[in-house]
Short mmCIF file of C-alpha atoms in Angstrom, two decimals:
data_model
loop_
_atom_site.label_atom_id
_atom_site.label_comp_id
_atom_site.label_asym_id
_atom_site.label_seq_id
_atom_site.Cartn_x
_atom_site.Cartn_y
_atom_site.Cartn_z
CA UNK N 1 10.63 -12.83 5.68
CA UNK N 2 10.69 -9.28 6.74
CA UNK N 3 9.23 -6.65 4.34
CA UNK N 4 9.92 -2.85 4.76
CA UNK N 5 7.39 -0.73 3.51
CA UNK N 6 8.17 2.71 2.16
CA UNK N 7 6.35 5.63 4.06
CA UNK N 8 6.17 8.75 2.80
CA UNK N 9 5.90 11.96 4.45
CA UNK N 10 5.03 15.81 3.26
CA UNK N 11 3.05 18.59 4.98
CA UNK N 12 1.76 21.27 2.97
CA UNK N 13 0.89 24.80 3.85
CA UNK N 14 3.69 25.98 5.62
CA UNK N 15 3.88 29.24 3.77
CA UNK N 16 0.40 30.68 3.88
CA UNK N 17 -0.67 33.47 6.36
CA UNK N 18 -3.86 31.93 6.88
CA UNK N 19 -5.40 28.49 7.82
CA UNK N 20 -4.04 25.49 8.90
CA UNK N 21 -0.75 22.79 7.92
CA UNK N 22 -1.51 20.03 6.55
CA UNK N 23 0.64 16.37 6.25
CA UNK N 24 -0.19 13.41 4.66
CA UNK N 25 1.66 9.48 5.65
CA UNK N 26 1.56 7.02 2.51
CA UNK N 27 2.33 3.49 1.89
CA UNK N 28 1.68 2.38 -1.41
CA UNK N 29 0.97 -1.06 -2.45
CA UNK N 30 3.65 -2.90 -4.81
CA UNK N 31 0.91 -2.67 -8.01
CA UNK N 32 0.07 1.36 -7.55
CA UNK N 33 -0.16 3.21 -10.92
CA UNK N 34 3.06 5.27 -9.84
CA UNK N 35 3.81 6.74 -13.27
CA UNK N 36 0.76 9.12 -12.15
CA UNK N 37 2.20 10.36 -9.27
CA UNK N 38 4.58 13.57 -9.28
CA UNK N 39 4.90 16.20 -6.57
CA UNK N 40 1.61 18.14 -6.09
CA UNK N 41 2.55 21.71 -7.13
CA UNK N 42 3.59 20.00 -10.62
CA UNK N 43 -0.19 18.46 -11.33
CA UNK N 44 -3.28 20.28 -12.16
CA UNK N 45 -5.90 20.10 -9.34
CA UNK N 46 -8.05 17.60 -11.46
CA UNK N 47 -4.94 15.23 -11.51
CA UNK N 48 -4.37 15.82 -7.86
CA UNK N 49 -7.90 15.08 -6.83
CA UNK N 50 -7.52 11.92 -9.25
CA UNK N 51 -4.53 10.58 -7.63
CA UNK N 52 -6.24 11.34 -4.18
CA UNK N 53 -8.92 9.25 -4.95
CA UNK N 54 -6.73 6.43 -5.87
CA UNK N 55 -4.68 6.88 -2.89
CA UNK N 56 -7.30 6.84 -0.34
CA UNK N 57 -8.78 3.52 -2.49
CA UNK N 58 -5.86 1.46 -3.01
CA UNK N 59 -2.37 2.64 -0.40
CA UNK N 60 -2.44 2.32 3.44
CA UNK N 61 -2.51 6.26 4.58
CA UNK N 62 -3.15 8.82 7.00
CA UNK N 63 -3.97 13.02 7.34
CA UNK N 64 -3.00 14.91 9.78
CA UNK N 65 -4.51 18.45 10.66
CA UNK N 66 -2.73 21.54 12.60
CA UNK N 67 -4.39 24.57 12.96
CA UNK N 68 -3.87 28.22 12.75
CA UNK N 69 -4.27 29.04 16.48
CA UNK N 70 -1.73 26.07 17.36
CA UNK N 71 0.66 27.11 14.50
CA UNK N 72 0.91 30.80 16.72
CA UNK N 73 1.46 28.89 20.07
CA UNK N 74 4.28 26.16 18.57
CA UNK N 75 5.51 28.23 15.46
CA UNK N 76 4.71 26.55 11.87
CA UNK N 77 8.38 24.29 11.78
CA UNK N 78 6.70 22.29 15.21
CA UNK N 79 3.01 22.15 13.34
CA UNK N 80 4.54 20.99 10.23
CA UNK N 81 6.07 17.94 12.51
CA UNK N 82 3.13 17.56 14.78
CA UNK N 83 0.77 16.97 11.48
CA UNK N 84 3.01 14.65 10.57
CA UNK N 85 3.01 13.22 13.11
CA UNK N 86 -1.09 12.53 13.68
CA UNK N 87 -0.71 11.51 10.00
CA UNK N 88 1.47 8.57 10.71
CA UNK N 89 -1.06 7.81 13.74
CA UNK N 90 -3.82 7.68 11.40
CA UNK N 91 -1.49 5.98 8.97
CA UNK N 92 -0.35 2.99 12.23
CA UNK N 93 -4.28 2.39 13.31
CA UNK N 94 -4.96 1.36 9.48
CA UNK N 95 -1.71 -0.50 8.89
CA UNK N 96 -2.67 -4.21 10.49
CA UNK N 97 -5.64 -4.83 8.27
CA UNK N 98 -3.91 -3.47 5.10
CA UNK N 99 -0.95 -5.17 5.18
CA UNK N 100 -3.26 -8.35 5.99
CA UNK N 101 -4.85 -8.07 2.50
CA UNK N 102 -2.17 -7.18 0.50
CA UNK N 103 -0.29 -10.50 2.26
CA UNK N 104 2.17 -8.72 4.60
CA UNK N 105 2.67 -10.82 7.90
CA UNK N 106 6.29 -8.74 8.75
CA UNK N 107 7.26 -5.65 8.10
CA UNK N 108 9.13 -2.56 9.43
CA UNK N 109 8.33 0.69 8.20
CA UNK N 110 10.89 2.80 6.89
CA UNK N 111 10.03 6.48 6.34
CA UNK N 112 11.30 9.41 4.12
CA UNK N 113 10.13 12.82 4.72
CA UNK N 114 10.38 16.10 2.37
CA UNK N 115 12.66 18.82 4.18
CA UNK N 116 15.47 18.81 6.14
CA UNK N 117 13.82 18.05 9.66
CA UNK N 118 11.97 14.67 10.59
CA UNK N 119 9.05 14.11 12.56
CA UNK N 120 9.48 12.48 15.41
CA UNK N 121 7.59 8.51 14.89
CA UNK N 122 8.47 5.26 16.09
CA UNK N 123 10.35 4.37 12.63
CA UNK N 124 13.49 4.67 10.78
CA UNK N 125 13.03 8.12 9.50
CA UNK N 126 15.06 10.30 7.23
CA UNK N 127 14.78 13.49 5.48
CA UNK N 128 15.39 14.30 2.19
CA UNK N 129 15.03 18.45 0.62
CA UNK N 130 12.70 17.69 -2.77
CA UNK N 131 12.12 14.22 -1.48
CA UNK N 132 8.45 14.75 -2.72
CA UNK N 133 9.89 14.60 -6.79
CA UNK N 134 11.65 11.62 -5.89
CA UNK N 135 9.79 9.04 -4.31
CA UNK N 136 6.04 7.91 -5.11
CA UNK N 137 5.33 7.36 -1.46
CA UNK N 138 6.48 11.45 -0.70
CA UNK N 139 4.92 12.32 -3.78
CA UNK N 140 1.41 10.41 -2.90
CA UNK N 141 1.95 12.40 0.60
CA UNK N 142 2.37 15.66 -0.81
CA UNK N 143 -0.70 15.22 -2.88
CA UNK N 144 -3.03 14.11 -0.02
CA UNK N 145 -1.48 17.02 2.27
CA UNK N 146 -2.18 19.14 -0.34
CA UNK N 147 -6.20 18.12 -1.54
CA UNK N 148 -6.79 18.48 1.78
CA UNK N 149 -5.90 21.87 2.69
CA UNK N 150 -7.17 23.34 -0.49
CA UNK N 151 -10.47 21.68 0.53
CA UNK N 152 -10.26 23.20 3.74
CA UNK N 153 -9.61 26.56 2.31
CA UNK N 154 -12.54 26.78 0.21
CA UNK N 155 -14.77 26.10 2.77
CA UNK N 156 -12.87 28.83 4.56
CA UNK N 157 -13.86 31.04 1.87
CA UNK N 158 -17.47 30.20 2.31
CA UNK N 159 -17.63 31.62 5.84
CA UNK N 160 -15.01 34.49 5.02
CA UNK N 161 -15.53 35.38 1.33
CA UNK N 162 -13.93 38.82 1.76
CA UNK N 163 -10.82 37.19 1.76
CA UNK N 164 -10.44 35.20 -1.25
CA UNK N 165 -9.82 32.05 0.20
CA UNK N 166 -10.96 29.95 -2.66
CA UNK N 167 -8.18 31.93 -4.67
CA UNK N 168 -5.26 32.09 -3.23
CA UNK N 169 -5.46 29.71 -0.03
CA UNK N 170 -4.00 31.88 2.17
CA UNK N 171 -0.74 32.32 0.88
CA UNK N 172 0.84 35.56 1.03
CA UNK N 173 -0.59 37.14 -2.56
CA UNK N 174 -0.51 40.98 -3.20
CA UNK N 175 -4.46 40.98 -2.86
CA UNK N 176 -4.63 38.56 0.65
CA UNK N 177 -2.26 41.64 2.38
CA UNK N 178 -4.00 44.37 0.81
CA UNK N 179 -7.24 43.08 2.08
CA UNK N 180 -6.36 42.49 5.82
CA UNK N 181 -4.42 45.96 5.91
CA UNK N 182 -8.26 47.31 4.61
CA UNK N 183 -10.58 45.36 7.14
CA UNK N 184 -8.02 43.82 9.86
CA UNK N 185 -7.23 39.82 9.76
CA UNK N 186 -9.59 37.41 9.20
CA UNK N 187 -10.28 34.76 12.28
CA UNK N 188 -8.18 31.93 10.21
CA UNK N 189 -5.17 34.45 10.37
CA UNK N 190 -2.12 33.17 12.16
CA UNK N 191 -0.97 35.91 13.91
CA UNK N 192 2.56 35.07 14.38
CA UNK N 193 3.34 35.49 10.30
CA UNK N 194 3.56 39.26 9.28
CA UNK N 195 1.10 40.34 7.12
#
């Protein structure tokens, strides 16, 4: 008999000035801990990195990556979808085996996204505004999405420590536009947001 499986979908880091979007793609299996779960901006980084770890262990998942430079040539609403996107290809190339051991011979996939657009995948998709405080699968997305870009933006702040990366990620803080009004962008900067 058929099974659909739940995908989840979030991006995160479309509001910073700096660095690139990231999206996560999450199936969970039927025994995940979801009581742990919650959308990302409500959990402490130690929780986050906790349910990471779990999620990369125990769900079927994939990451997707868009950077700054392509963010200024598609604008961030076409980044957000493209990372998506490459998530959900990461997410399809691991699917087979995991579905395998967790004794899955048919399924459909059947996604939810946070927001009000979709990506565009080769699945039932739909889109849901604060989707990622509703459903584990969004919520497991959101949190991947979100591990991940912090992690990229403190190694950011290792090459460009003038810019408080480590701090404030990129987003648009008081101190992030006072410093590249002072010394001029930094090479992570997307151009096309006003800073």
């Amino acid at each position: 008999m058929e099974q659909i499986l739940i995908c989840g979908f979030d991006e995160a880091g479309r509001g910073p000035l700096a660095g690139p979007v990231t999206a996560g793609a999450v199936i969970l299996p039927p025994d995940f801990p979801v009581e742990l779960l919650n959308d990302s901006k409500k959990l402490s980084e130690k929780k986050r990195e906790a349910c990471e770890k779990l999620i990369l262990e125990k769900a079927c998942w994939g990451r997707g990556i868009v950077d700054h430079k392509k963010i200024d040539e598609i604008n961030i609403l076409q980044a957000s979808m493209l990372a998506m996107k490459l998530a959900y290809e990461e997410l399809l190339s691991k699917l087979e085996d995991w579905a395998r051991q967790q004794g899955i011979s048919d399924y459909r996939i059947s996604a939810i996204t946070d927001g009000t657009k979709c990506p565009s995948v080769d699945c039932e998709v739909r889109c849901e505004p604060k989707a990622d405080g509703k459903y584990p699968e969004v919520m497991a997305a959101s949190i991947l999405a979100k591990v991940l870009r912090d992690r990229i933006m403190v190694e950011y702040d290792g090459l460009y420590p003038q810019y408080g990366y480590k701090k404030h990620k990129g987003y648009p803080t008081k101190a992030h536009r006072e410093i590249c009004h002072k010394i001029g962008p930094s090479p992570i900067q997307r151009m096309s947001f006003s800073y």
